[in-house]
Amino acid sequence: MNSLLGRFHWNKLTAPPVVQSAESLPHPVRLSGLLLLLILGTITVYMTGGTGYAYPYVILVPVVLSAAWYGFTGSVIAAVVAGLLLGPLMPLDVQQGIAQSPANWLARLLMFVLIGGFTGSIFRALKQHSDAHAEALRHDSRTGLLNQAALDDDLPVLLRQQARQGRAGLALVFVRIVDLSEILEALGTEASDIVVAAVAARIGDHSKNSVRAYRFSGSELLFLLDTQDSGEVETLVEAIRETGEEVMEVHDVPVRVQMAIGSHHTSDPRTPHQDLIRRARTALFAAVEEAEFYRPYDPAYERKTAERVQLISRVRSGLKSGEFELYFQPKIHLGTGEVCGTEALIRWHGIDGRLIMPDSFMPKVEDTTLIAPVTRFVIQQTTEFLRENPDEQVSINLAVRNLFDKSLIRDLEQIASKAGIEPQRIELEITEGALIKNPYGARVILQELRDQGFPVSLDDFGTGYSSFEYLTHLPITGLKVDRAFVKHLETGESNRSVMKCLVDMAHVLNMTVVAEGIETESQRKILADMGCDMGQGFLFARPMPASRYLTWKAREAV
Ligand code: C2E
Ligand code: MG
Ligand code: MG
């Protein structure tokens, strides 16, 4: 690891931030204080009768003080001055006018020098120790990079410096190594630290700017750029992109990291440093969430996040007070045009009567434990709907967390059997994400659900990373091809070929295929002609409340 760090040369910040210590009184104040104490000591000795009495040692006070302030050299100089002040001119006995013998004052001077030298070296050692300790506290012990504490020290200093000098322009660039946890799982903690250090080093190498890197958290680096020119931020982002394209060897394993970047460029040095950090990090979160490589800060991100946080905090009470409802969107058999099932899609009636769509709250809900009560609600409502409508078959969406929530899976089985609903009537839609995160675990649970009799289909197929080969090992019954494939069917032969290939492959694997998002008659026809089994989309019907869906269906059947 050292060799990696060794290659890491920091481009200097134009004005490197320094940690200011509390000890520092200005030099002139300290020197005049010492001088005053030496003179006071001399006067005290003279007034108390001369060096023959007990007071000569008060003059050691400034000697010890200069040891503390100036270390070895300072205390030796102070000791010599103190020894000379109590030297040949200072009487042994003032009243009787007895002078000191040279041996007397020389011996004292020597003793003062010894005491001064000794205390000076002790203070020097203590200072070195505490400096080393303070410096260690500013560094991440695993990579040697500056840490968050150092950033909290340096950033305000830099901002103050800029404010004083009338300069303005500082960029904070956050970089997250998105797949660090996978590297950690595969190669261990040490390897992931090596990767972080190497990434920081390479970015430093690539960058033409003055940058300083901090390890902000396990997988996040923050680069400080002392510049007014936003073009320099772009250059740094380019350098990071280049770093991401390089392969590095870690424990003889070639590794390429995926990164996401968020930045904030400020021209107001009076902005509190915590706000600057928060803004840059918000931009990073936006980049990660939108699966983008880079996002500069936009105040709209914070509004969106705040709105979402407020929404999430109301999910539980909303469930209790009946603000959620299931809408149903029919699935159509493309060969016959018959309705052959429906998908349950959640809707939230906000307090202002506005209908809140799942995209604005489900992604966050799915990341929290709130997903369990939400999915339980969906299961309850679905079984009720199925009990009242014995001809219906409903698909529900399960989140990754649901799949690995043993008690929820057990409840699903129990609720269905208690209501007398055959599992075949509840299809479970799972996105590829669930399978990628824990392929083995997911496979086991899917098999269990299949054994119970629940059909399982892969939702939004084509947007993830599943390989065809991988699909052959999964106990799934259907593929729901993502809307993105349907959208471009009319515009290119190659898009149609890909779709046809997906349909054929699914059939070979004994799966049914549902095309999502059919909006035009020509899309329907192309899909029907290529043998796609079912379709779902606004062309047939939008999602609607249960009663409206049943009326719609009755009308369609006529
Ligand atoms: P999804 O499961 O892929 O659902 C299909 C989405 O596509 C629905 O959006 C539907 O309204 C929309 N859609 C259907 N046909 C068309 C079309 O022709 N054109 C266009 N542009 N869109 C069409 P919706 O209802 O907003 O749901 C969005 C996503 O939210 C769902 O995608 C699903 O992932 C999630 N979701 C919805 N309800 C639940 C739920 O109860 N539990 C979980 N875990 N996720 C849910
Ligand atoms: Mg779905
Ligand atoms: Mg879908």
Coordinates of C-alpha atoms and ligand atoms in Angstrom, one line a residue:
M1 CA 0.0 0.0 0.0
N2 CA 2.9 2.3 0.8
S3 CA 4.2 2.1 -2.7
L4 CA 0.8 3.2 -4.0
L5 CA 0.8 6.1 -1.6
G6 CA 4.4 6.9 -2.5
R7 CA 3.3 7.7 -6.0
F8 CA 0.8 10.1 -4.7
H9 CA 2.2 13.6 -4.9
W10 CA -0.1 16.3 -3.8
N11 CA -0.3 19.2 -6.1
K12 CA 0.0 22.0 -3.7
L13 CA -2.9 24.1 -2.9
T14 CA -2.1 27.7 -3.7
A15 CA -2.5 28.6 -0.1
P16 CA -2.3 25.3 1.9
P17 CA -4.6 25.4 4.8
V18 CA -2.9 25.2 8.1
V19 CA -4.3 24.1 11.4
Q20 CA -4.0 27.0 13.8
S21 CA -3.1 26.0 17.4
A22 CA -4.6 27.7 20.4
E23 CA -1.1 28.1 22.1
S24 CA 0.0 30.9 19.8
L25 CA 0.5 34.2 21.5
P26 CA 2.3 36.6 19.1
H27 CA 6.1 36.5 19.5
P28 CA 6.6 40.2 20.6
V29 CA 4.1 39.5 23.5
R30 CA 5.9 36.4 24.5
L31 CA 9.4 38.0 24.3
S32 CA 8.4 41.1 26.3
G33 CA 6.7 38.9 28.9
L34 CA 9.9 36.9 29.3
L35 CA 12.0 40.0 29.5
L36 CA 9.7 41.5 32.1
L37 CA 9.8 38.4 34.3
L38 CA 13.6 38.3 34.1
I39 CA 13.8 41.9 35.2
L40 CA 11.2 41.4 38.0
G41 CA 13.1 38.3 39.1
T42 CA 16.3 40.3 39.2
I43 CA 14.7 43.2 41.2
T44 CA 13.1 40.6 43.6
V45 CA 16.5 39.1 44.3
Y46 CA 18.1 42.5 44.9
M47 CA 15.2 43.8 47.1
T48 CA 15.2 40.6 49.2
G49 CA 18.8 41.1 50.2
G50 CA 20.9 39.5 47.4
T51 CA 21.8 36.0 46.1
G52 CA 22.7 34.8 49.6
Y53 CA 19.0 34.5 50.5
A54 CA 16.3 32.1 49.2
Y55 CA 14.9 34.1 46.3
P56 CA 17.4 33.6 43.4
Y57 CA 15.4 30.7 42.1
V58 CA 12.3 32.9 41.3
I59 CA 14.2 33.8 38.1
L60 CA 13.8 30.2 36.9
V61 CA 10.1 31.0 36.2
P62 CA 10.9 32.8 32.8
V63 CA 13.4 30.0 32.0
V64 CA 10.8 27.3 32.3
L65 CA 8.3 29.5 30.4
S66 CA 10.7 29.9 27.5
A67 CA 11.3 26.2 27.6
A68 CA 7.6 25.7 27.0
W69 CA 7.4 28.4 24.3
Y70 CA 10.7 28.0 22.5
G71 CA 12.1 24.6 23.5
F72 CA 15.7 23.7 24.1
T73 CA 17.4 26.7 22.5
G74 CA 15.1 29.3 24.0
S75 CA 15.4 28.0 27.5
V76 CA 19.2 27.8 27.4
I77 CA 19.4 31.4 26.2
A78 CA 16.9 32.4 29.0
A79 CA 19.0 30.5 31.5
V80 CA 22.3 32.2 30.4
V81 CA 20.6 35.6 30.6
A82 CA 19.1 34.8 34.1
G83 CA 22.5 33.5 35.3
L84 CA 24.2 36.7 34.1
L85 CA 21.5 39.0 35.7
L86 CA 22.3 37.3 39.0
G87 CA 26.0 37.3 38.1
P88 CA 29.0 39.6 39.1
L89 CA 26.9 42.7 39.5
M90 CA 24.4 41.2 41.9
P91 CA 25.7 41.3 45.6
L92 CA 25.7 38.2 47.8
D93 CA 24.4 40.5 50.6
V94 CA 23.0 43.8 49.6
Q95 CA 23.0 45.4 53.1
Q96 CA 26.5 44.4 54.0
G97 CA 27.8 45.1 50.5
I98 CA 29.3 41.6 50.0
A99 CA 30.0 40.7 46.4
Q100 CA 29.6 37.1 45.0
S101 CA 32.7 35.2 44.2
P102 CA 33.0 34.2 40.5
A103 CA 32.8 30.5 41.4
N104 CA 29.4 31.3 43.1
W105 CA 27.7 33.0 40.2
L106 CA 29.3 30.8 37.5
A107 CA 28.1 27.6 39.3
R108 CA 24.6 29.1 39.5
L109 CA 24.7 30.1 35.8
L110 CA 25.7 26.5 35.0
M111 CA 22.9 25.1 37.1
F112 CA 20.4 27.4 35.4
V113 CA 21.6 26.2 32.0
L114 CA 21.3 22.6 33.0
I115 CA 17.8 23.1 34.3
G116 CA 16.8 25.2 31.3
G117 CA 18.3 22.6 28.9
F118 CA 16.6 19.8 30.6
T119 CA 13.1 21.3 30.7
G120 CA 13.6 22.6 27.2
S121 CA 14.3 19.1 25.9
I122 CA 11.3 17.7 27.8
F123 CA 9.0 20.3 26.3
R124 CA 10.4 19.7 22.8
A125 CA 9.8 16.0 23.1
L126 CA 6.3 16.6 24.4
K127 CA 5.5 19.0 21.5
Q128 CA 6.9 16.6 18.9
H129 CA 4.7 13.9 20.4
S130 CA 1.6 16.0 20.4
D131 CA 2.2 17.4 16.9
A132 CA 2.6 13.8 15.7
H133 CA -0.6 12.9 17.5
A134 CA -2.5 15.9 16.0
E135 CA -1.2 15.0 12.6
A136 CA -2.2 11.4 13.0
L137 CA -5.7 12.5 13.9
R138 CA -5.9 14.3 10.5
H139 CA -5.2 11.2 8.5
D140 CA -7.1 8.1 7.7
S141 CA -5.0 5.3 9.3
R142 CA -5.8 2.8 6.5
T143 CA -4.8 4.9 3.5
G144 CA -2.8 7.7 4.9
L145 CA -5.2 10.2 3.1
L146 CA -6.4 13.2 4.9
N147 CA -9.7 12.5 6.7
Q148 CA -13.0 14.2 7.4
A149 CA -11.6 15.8 10.6
A150 CA -8.8 17.4 8.5
L151 CA -11.4 18.7 6.1
D152 CA -13.4 20.3 9.0
D153 CA -10.1 22.0 10.0
D154 CA -8.9 23.0 6.6
L155 CA -12.0 24.2 4.9
P156 CA -12.9 27.0 7.3
V157 CA -9.3 28.2 7.3
L158 CA -9.3 28.3 3.5
L159 CA -12.6 30.1 3.4
R160 CA -11.3 32.7 6.0
Q161 CA -8.1 33.1 4.0
Q162 CA -10.1 33.8 0.8
A163 CA -12.4 36.2 2.6
R164 CA -9.4 38.1 4.0
Q165 CA -7.7 38.2 0.6
G166 CA -10.8 39.2 -1.2
R167 CA -10.6 36.1 -3.4
A168 CA -13.6 33.9 -4.1
G169 CA -13.7 30.5 -5.7
L170 CA -13.6 27.1 -4.2
A171 CA -14.9 23.8 -5.6
L172 CA -15.7 20.7 -3.7
V173 CA -15.8 17.6 -5.8
F174 CA -17.2 14.4 -4.2
V175 CA -16.3 11.1 -5.8
R176 CA -18.0 7.9 -4.7
I177 CA -16.6 4.5 -5.7
V178 CA -20.0 3.0 -6.4
D179 CA -18.9 -0.6 -6.5
L180 CA -16.5 -0.5 -3.6
S181 CA -18.7 -2.8 -1.4
E182 CA -18.4 -5.5 -4.2
I183 CA -14.6 -5.1 -4.2
L184 CA -14.6 -5.4 -0.4
E185 CA -16.7 -8.5 -0.5
A186 CA -14.7 -10.1 -3.2
L187 CA -11.1 -9.1 -2.2
G188 CA -11.3 -7.9 1.4
T189 CA -11.0 -4.7 3.4
E190 CA -7.3 -4.2 2.7
A191 CA -7.9 -4.4 -1.1
S192 CA -10.7 -1.9 -0.9
D193 CA -8.4 0.5 0.9
I194 CA -5.8 0.0 -1.7
V195 CA -8.3 0.8 -4.4
V196 CA -9.4 4.0 -2.6
A197 CA -5.8 5.1 -2.2
A198 CA -4.9 4.2 -5.7
V199 CA -7.9 6.1 -7.1
A200 CA -7.0 9.2 -5.1
A201 CA -3.4 8.9 -6.3
R202 CA -4.4 8.4 -10.0
I203 CA -6.8 11.3 -9.9
G204 CA -4.0 13.4 -8.4
D205 CA -1.7 12.3 -11.2
H206 CA -4.2 13.0 -14.0
S207 CA -5.3 16.3 -12.7
K208 CA -3.6 19.4 -14.0
N209 CA -5.1 21.5 -11.2
S210 CA -4.2 22.2 -7.6
V211 CA -6.1 19.7 -5.7
R212 CA -6.2 18.2 -2.2
A213 CA -7.9 14.9 -1.5
Y214 CA -9.7 13.8 1.6
R215 CA -11.2 10.4 2.4
F216 CA -14.6 11.5 3.5
S217 CA -16.1 8.1 4.2
G218 CA -15.3 4.5 3.3
S219 CA -16.1 4.8 -0.4
E220 CA -16.1 8.6 -0.8
L221 CA -13.3 11.0 -1.6
L222 CA -13.6 14.7 -1.6
F223 CA -11.3 16.9 -3.7
L224 CA -10.8 20.5 -2.8
L225 CA -10.0 22.8 -5.6
D226 CA -8.9 26.4 -4.9
T227 CA -10.1 28.0 -8.1
Q228 CA -12.4 30.7 -9.5
D229 CA -12.5 29.0 -12.8
S230 CA -15.3 26.5 -13.2
G231 CA -13.5 25.1 -16.2
E232 CA -11.0 23.6 -13.8
V233 CA -13.7 21.6 -12.2
E234 CA -14.6 20.1 -15.6
T235 CA -10.9 19.3 -16.0
L236 CA -10.9 17.5 -12.7
V237 CA -14.1 15.6 -13.6
E238 CA -12.4 14.5 -16.9
A239 CA -9.4 13.3 -14.9
I240 CA -11.7 11.3 -12.7
R241 CA -13.4 9.9 -15.8
E242 CA -10.0 8.8 -17.2
T243 CA -9.1 7.2 -13.9
G244 CA -12.4 5.2 -14.0
E245 CA -11.4 3.9 -17.4
E246 CA -8.1 2.5 -16.2
V247 CA -7.5 -1.0 -14.9
M248 CA -5.6 -1.3 -11.7
E249 CA -4.1 -4.5 -10.2
V250 CA -5.0 -5.3 -6.7
H251 CA -3.6 -8.5 -5.2
D252 CA -2.9 -9.5 -8.8
V253 CA -6.6 -9.1 -9.7
P254 CA -7.4 -6.5 -12.4
V255 CA -10.0 -4.1 -11.0
R256 CA -11.9 -1.3 -12.7
V257 CA -13.9 1.0 -10.5
Q258 CA -17.2 2.6 -11.2
M259 CA -17.5 6.2 -10.0
A260 CA -20.1 8.8 -9.4
I261 CA -19.3 12.5 -9.0
G262 CA -21.1 15.5 -7.4
S263 CA -19.6 18.9 -7.2
H264 CA -20.3 22.4 -5.8
H265 CA -18.5 25.5 -6.8
T266 CA -18.9 28.5 -4.6
S267 CA -17.9 32.1 -5.0
D268 CA -19.0 33.1 -1.5
P269 CA -16.3 32.4 1.1
R270 CA -18.8 33.4 3.9
T271 CA -20.9 30.3 3.2
P272 CA -20.6 27.9 6.3
H273 CA -18.3 25.1 5.3
Q274 CA -20.8 22.4 6.4
D275 CA -23.3 23.8 3.9
L276 CA -20.7 23.6 1.1
I277 CA -20.0 19.9 2.0
R278 CA -23.7 19.2 2.2
R279 CA -24.4 20.7 -1.2
A280 CA -21.6 18.9 -3.0
R281 CA -22.7 15.6 -1.4
T282 CA -26.4 16.2 -2.4
A283 CA -25.1 16.6 -6.0
L284 CA -23.3 13.2 -5.5
F285 CA -26.5 11.6 -4.2
A286 CA -28.4 13.0 -7.2
A287 CA -25.8 11.5 -9.6
V288 CA -26.0 8.1 -7.9
E289 CA -29.7 8.1 -7.8
E290 CA -30.0 9.1 -11.5
A291 CA -27.3 6.6 -12.4
E292 CA -25.3 9.5 -13.9
F293 CA -21.6 9.9 -13.9
Y294 CA -21.5 13.5 -12.9
R295 CA -23.9 16.1 -11.4
P296 CA -23.0 19.7 -10.4
Y297 CA -25.1 21.0 -7.5
D298 CA -28.5 22.3 -8.2
P299 CA -30.7 23.8 -5.4
A300 CA -33.6 21.8 -6.8
Y301 CA -32.0 18.6 -5.6
E302 CA -32.4 19.7 -2.0
R303 CA -36.0 20.6 -2.5
K304 CA -36.7 17.2 -4.0
T305 CA -34.9 15.4 -1.3
A306 CA -36.7 17.4 1.4
E307 CA -40.1 16.7 -0.2
R308 CA -39.2 13.0 -0.5
V309 CA -38.1 12.8 3.2
Q310 CA -41.4 14.4 4.2
L311 CA -43.4 12.0 2.1
I312 CA -41.6 9.0 3.5
S313 CA -42.2 10.1 7.0
R314 CA -46.0 10.0 6.2
V315 CA -46.1 6.6 4.7
R316 CA -46.9 4.7 7.9
S317 CA -49.7 7.1 9.0
G318 CA -51.0 7.2 5.4
L319 CA -51.3 3.4 5.5
K320 CA -53.3 3.6 8.7
S321 CA -55.6 6.3 7.6
G322 CA -56.4 4.6 4.3
E323 CA -54.6 7.1 2.0
F324 CA -53.2 4.2 -0.2
E325 CA -55.2 2.4 -2.9
L326 CA -54.4 -0.2 -5.5
Y327 CA -55.0 0.6 -9.1
F328 CA -55.3 -2.1 -11.7
Q329 CA -53.9 -2.2 -15.2
P330 CA -55.0 -5.0 -17.5
K331 CA -52.8 -7.4 -19.3
I332 CA -54.0 -8.3 -22.7
H333 CA -53.5 -11.5 -24.7
L334 CA -52.0 -10.2 -27.9
G335 CA -53.3 -13.1 -30.0
T336 CA -56.9 -13.0 -29.0
G337 CA -57.2 -9.5 -27.5
E338 CA -58.7 -11.0 -24.3
V339 CA -57.9 -9.6 -20.8
C340 CA -55.9 -12.3 -19.1
G341 CA -54.9 -10.7 -15.9
T342 CA -54.1 -7.4 -14.2
E343 CA -51.2 -5.7 -12.4
A344 CA -51.8 -4.1 -9.1
L345 CA -50.0 -0.7 -8.9
I346 CA -50.0 1.4 -5.7
R347 CA -51.4 4.9 -5.6
W348 CA -51.3 7.4 -2.7
H349 CA -54.0 10.0 -2.2
G350 CA -52.1 12.9 -0.7
I351 CA -53.7 15.1 1.9
D352 CA -54.3 17.8 -0.6
G353 CA -56.3 15.3 -2.7
R354 CA -53.4 15.0 -5.2
L355 CA -52.6 11.5 -6.5
I356 CA -49.0 10.6 -5.7
M357 CA -47.4 8.2 -8.2
P358 CA -45.2 5.4 -7.0
D359 CA -42.1 6.7 -8.7
S360 CA -42.0 9.6 -6.3
F361 CA -42.0 7.5 -3.1
M362 CA -41.5 3.8 -3.8
P363 CA -37.8 3.9 -4.7
K364 CA -37.1 5.4 -1.3
V365 CA -39.6 3.2 0.5
E366 CA -38.0 0.2 -1.1
D367 CA -34.7 1.1 0.6
T368 CA -36.2 1.2 4.1
T369 CA -38.0 -1.2 6.4
L370 CA -41.2 0.6 5.4
I371 CA -41.5 -1.6 2.4
A372 CA -42.7 -4.5 4.5
P373 CA -46.0 -2.8 5.7
V374 CA -46.5 -1.3 2.2
T375 CA -46.2 -4.7 0.6
R376 CA -48.4 -6.3 3.3
F377 CA -51.1 -3.7 2.4
V378 CA -50.7 -4.7 -1.3
I379 CA -51.1 -8.4 -0.4
Q380 CA -54.1 -7.8 1.8
Q381 CA -55.9 -5.6 -0.9
T382 CA -55.0 -8.0 -3.6
T383 CA -56.4 -11.1 -1.8
E384 CA -59.6 -9.2 -1.0
F385 CA -59.9 -8.2 -4.7
L386 CA -59.3 -11.8 -5.7
R387 CA -61.8 -13.2 -3.2
E388 CA -64.5 -10.9 -4.5
N389 CA -63.6 -11.5 -8.1
P390 CA -62.9 -15.2 -8.6
D391 CA -62.1 -14.8 -12.3
E392 CA -59.3 -12.5 -11.7
Q393 CA -55.5 -13.1 -11.7
V394 CA -53.3 -10.3 -10.3
S395 CA -49.6 -9.5 -10.5
I396 CA -48.0 -7.7 -7.6
N397 CA -44.6 -6.1 -7.4
L398 CA -42.1 -7.3 -4.8
A399 CA -39.1 -5.2 -3.8
V400 CA -35.6 -6.7 -3.2
R401 CA -36.1 -6.4 0.5
N402 CA -39.4 -8.2 0.4
L403 CA -37.8 -11.2 -1.3
F404 CA -35.4 -11.6 1.6
D405 CA -37.9 -10.9 4.3
K406 CA -38.8 -14.4 5.5
S407 CA -41.8 -13.3 7.6
L408 CA -43.3 -11.4 4.7
I409 CA -42.9 -14.4 2.4
R410 CA -44.5 -16.6 5.0
D411 CA -47.4 -14.1 5.5
L412 CA -47.9 -14.0 1.7
E413 CA -48.4 -17.8 1.7
Q414 CA -50.6 -17.7 4.8
I415 CA -52.8 -14.7 3.8
A416 CA -53.5 -16.4 0.4
S417 CA -54.3 -19.7 1.9
K418 CA -56.5 -18.3 4.6
A419 CA -58.5 -16.3 2.0
G420 CA -58.8 -19.5 0.0
I421 CA -56.9 -18.0 -3.0
E422 CA -54.9 -20.4 -5.1
P423 CA -51.3 -19.2 -5.4
Q424 CA -51.6 -19.5 -9.2
R425 CA -53.8 -16.4 -9.1
I426 CA -51.1 -14.2 -7.6
E427 CA -48.2 -13.5 -9.8
L428 CA -45.1 -12.0 -8.2
E429 CA -43.1 -9.5 -10.2
I430 CA -39.4 -9.1 -9.3
T431 CA -36.9 -6.8 -10.8
E432 CA -33.5 -8.0 -11.9
G433 CA -31.8 -6.0 -9.1
A434 CA -33.0 -8.5 -6.6
L435 CA -31.3 -11.3 -8.4
I436 CA -28.1 -9.5 -9.0
K437 CA -27.6 -8.5 -5.4
N438 CA -27.8 -12.0 -4.0
P439 CA -28.2 -14.5 -6.9
Y440 CA -27.9 -17.6 -4.8
G441 CA -30.3 -16.5 -2.1
A442 CA -32.8 -15.1 -4.6
R443 CA -32.8 -18.4 -6.5
V444 CA -33.6 -20.4 -3.3
I445 CA -36.5 -18.1 -2.4
L446 CA -37.8 -18.0 -5.9
Q447 CA -37.8 -21.8 -5.9
E448 CA -39.7 -21.9 -2.6
L449 CA -42.3 -19.5 -4.1
R450 CA -42.6 -21.6 -7.2
D451 CA -43.0 -24.7 -5.1
Q452 CA -45.9 -23.0 -3.3
G453 CA -47.4 -22.4 -6.8
F454 CA -46.9 -18.7 -7.2
P455 CA -46.0 -17.7 -10.8
V456 CA -42.9 -15.4 -10.8
S457 CA -41.9 -13.1 -13.5
L458 CA -39.0 -10.8 -14.1
D459 CA -40.1 -7.2 -14.3
D460 CA -38.5 -4.4 -16.4
F461 CA -36.4 -7.1 -18.2
G462 CA -33.6 -5.7 -20.2
T463 CA -32.8 -2.8 -18.0
G464 CA -30.5 -4.8 -15.7
Y465 CA -27.6 -7.1 -16.3
S466 CA -29.1 -10.6 -16.5
S467 CA -27.5 -12.7 -19.0
F468 CA -29.5 -15.2 -21.0
E469 CA -27.4 -18.0 -19.6
Y470 CA -28.3 -16.9 -16.1
L471 CA -32.0 -16.9 -16.8
T472 CA -31.8 -20.6 -17.7
H473 CA -31.0 -21.3 -14.1
L474 CA -33.9 -19.4 -12.6
P475 CA -37.2 -20.9 -11.7
I476 CA -39.2 -18.1 -13.3
T477 CA -42.4 -18.3 -15.4
G478 CA -42.4 -15.0 -17.2
L479 CA -40.5 -12.1 -18.6
K480 CA -41.9 -8.6 -18.6
V481 CA -39.9 -6.8 -21.3
D482 CA -39.2 -3.2 -20.4
R483 CA -41.0 -0.3 -22.0
A484 CA -37.7 0.9 -23.5
F485 CA -37.7 -2.0 -26.0
V486 CA -41.3 -1.4 -27.0
K487 CA -40.9 2.3 -27.5
H488 CA -38.5 2.0 -30.4
L489 CA -40.1 -1.0 -32.2
E490 CA -41.5 1.1 -35.0
T491 CA -38.2 3.0 -35.6
G492 CA -35.7 0.4 -36.5
E493 CA -35.2 -3.1 -37.8
S494 CA -32.5 -3.9 -35.2
N495 CA -34.9 -3.0 -32.3
R496 CA -37.4 -5.4 -33.7
S497 CA -34.8 -8.1 -34.1
V498 CA -33.7 -7.7 -30.4
M499 CA -37.3 -7.9 -29.3
K500 CA -38.0 -11.0 -31.4
C501 CA -34.9 -12.6 -30.0
L502 CA -36.1 -11.9 -26.4
V503 CA -39.5 -13.4 -27.2
D504 CA -38.0 -16.5 -28.8
M505 CA -35.5 -17.0 -26.0
A506 CA -38.3 -16.7 -23.4
H507 CA -40.3 -19.3 -25.3
V508 CA -37.4 -21.7 -25.5
L509 CA -37.1 -21.3 -21.7
N510 CA -40.8 -22.0 -21.3
M511 CA -41.6 -18.5 -20.1
T512 CA -44.4 -16.3 -21.1
V513 CA -43.6 -12.8 -22.4
V514 CA -45.4 -9.6 -21.5
A515 CA -44.5 -6.4 -23.4
E516 CA -44.8 -3.3 -21.2
G517 CA -45.8 0.1 -22.3
I518 CA -47.7 -0.5 -25.5
E519 CA -49.0 2.8 -26.6
T520 CA -49.7 2.5 -30.3
E521 CA -51.6 0.1 -32.5
S522 CA -48.6 -0.5 -34.7
Q523 CA -46.5 -1.5 -31.6
R524 CA -49.3 -4.0 -30.7
K525 CA -49.3 -5.4 -34.2
I526 CA -45.5 -5.8 -34.4
L527 CA -45.5 -7.6 -31.0
A528 CA -48.5 -9.8 -31.9
D529 CA -46.8 -10.8 -35.2
M530 CA -43.6 -11.8 -33.5
G531 CA -45.5 -14.1 -31.1
C532 CA -45.2 -12.0 -27.9
D533 CA -47.8 -13.5 -25.6
M534 CA -49.2 -10.5 -23.7
G535 CA -49.1 -6.8 -23.6
Q536 CA -49.8 -4.0 -21.1
G537 CA -50.0 -0.3 -21.9
F538 CA -52.0 2.8 -22.3
L539 CA -53.2 1.6 -25.7
F540 CA -55.5 -0.8 -23.9
A541 CA -56.0 0.9 -20.6
R542 CA -54.3 3.0 -18.0
P543 CA -54.1 1.8 -14.4
M544 CA -57.5 2.5 -12.7
P545 CA -59.3 1.8 -9.4
A546 CA -60.7 -1.7 -8.9
S547 CA -64.4 -0.8 -9.5
R548 CA -63.5 1.1 -12.7
Y549 CA -61.3 -1.7 -13.9
L550 CA -64.2 -4.2 -13.4
T551 CA -66.6 -2.0 -15.4
W552 CA -64.0 -1.5 -18.1
K553 CA -63.4 -5.2 -18.3
A554 CA -67.2 -6.0 -18.5
R555 CA -67.5 -3.5 -21.3
E556 CA -64.5 -5.0 -23.2
A557 CA -66.0 -8.5 -23.0
V558 CA -69.2 -7.4 -24.8
Ligands
C2E1 P1 -43.8 -1.5 -13.1 O1 -44.0 -2.6 -12.2 O2 -42.9 -1.7 -14.3 O3 -45.2 -0.9 -13.6 C1 -45.4 -0.5 -14.9 C2 -45.4 1.0 -14.9 O4 -45.6 1.4 -16.2 C3 -46.7 1.6 -14.2 O5 -46.2 2.8 -13.6 C4 -47.6 1.8 -15.3 O6 -48.6 2.9 -15.0 C5 -46.7 2.3 -16.4 N1 -47.2 2.0 -17.7 C6 -48.1 1.1 -18.1 N2 -48.4 1.2 -19.4 C7 -47.7 2.3 -19.8 C8 -47.6 2.9 -21.1 O7 -48.2 2.5 -22.1 N3 -46.8 4.0 -21.2 C9 -46.2 4.5 -20.1 N4 -45.4 5.6 -20.3 N5 -46.2 3.9 -18.9 C10 -47.0 2.8 -18.8 P2 -46.6 3.2 -12.1 O8 -47.9 2.7 -11.7 O9 -46.3 4.7 -12.0 O10 -45.5 2.4 -11.3 C11 -44.2 2.6 -11.5 C12 -43.4 1.6 -10.8 O11 -43.5 1.7 -9.4 C13 -43.7 0.2 -11.1 O12 -43.2 -0.2 -12.3 C14 -43.2 -0.6 -9.9 O13 -41.8 -0.8 -10.1 C15 -43.4 0.4 -8.8 N6 -44.6 0.0 -8.1 C16 -45.9 0.3 -8.3 N7 -46.7 -0.3 -7.4 C17 -45.9 -1.0 -6.6 C18 -46.1 -1.8 -5.4 O14 -47.2 -2.1 -5.0 N8 -45.0 -2.4 -4.8 C19 -43.7 -2.2 -5.3 N9 -42.7 -2.7 -4.7 N10 -43.5 -1.4 -6.4 C20 -44.5 -0.8 -7.0
MG2 MG -44.4 -4.4 -12.4
MG3 MG -42.1 -2.9 -15.3

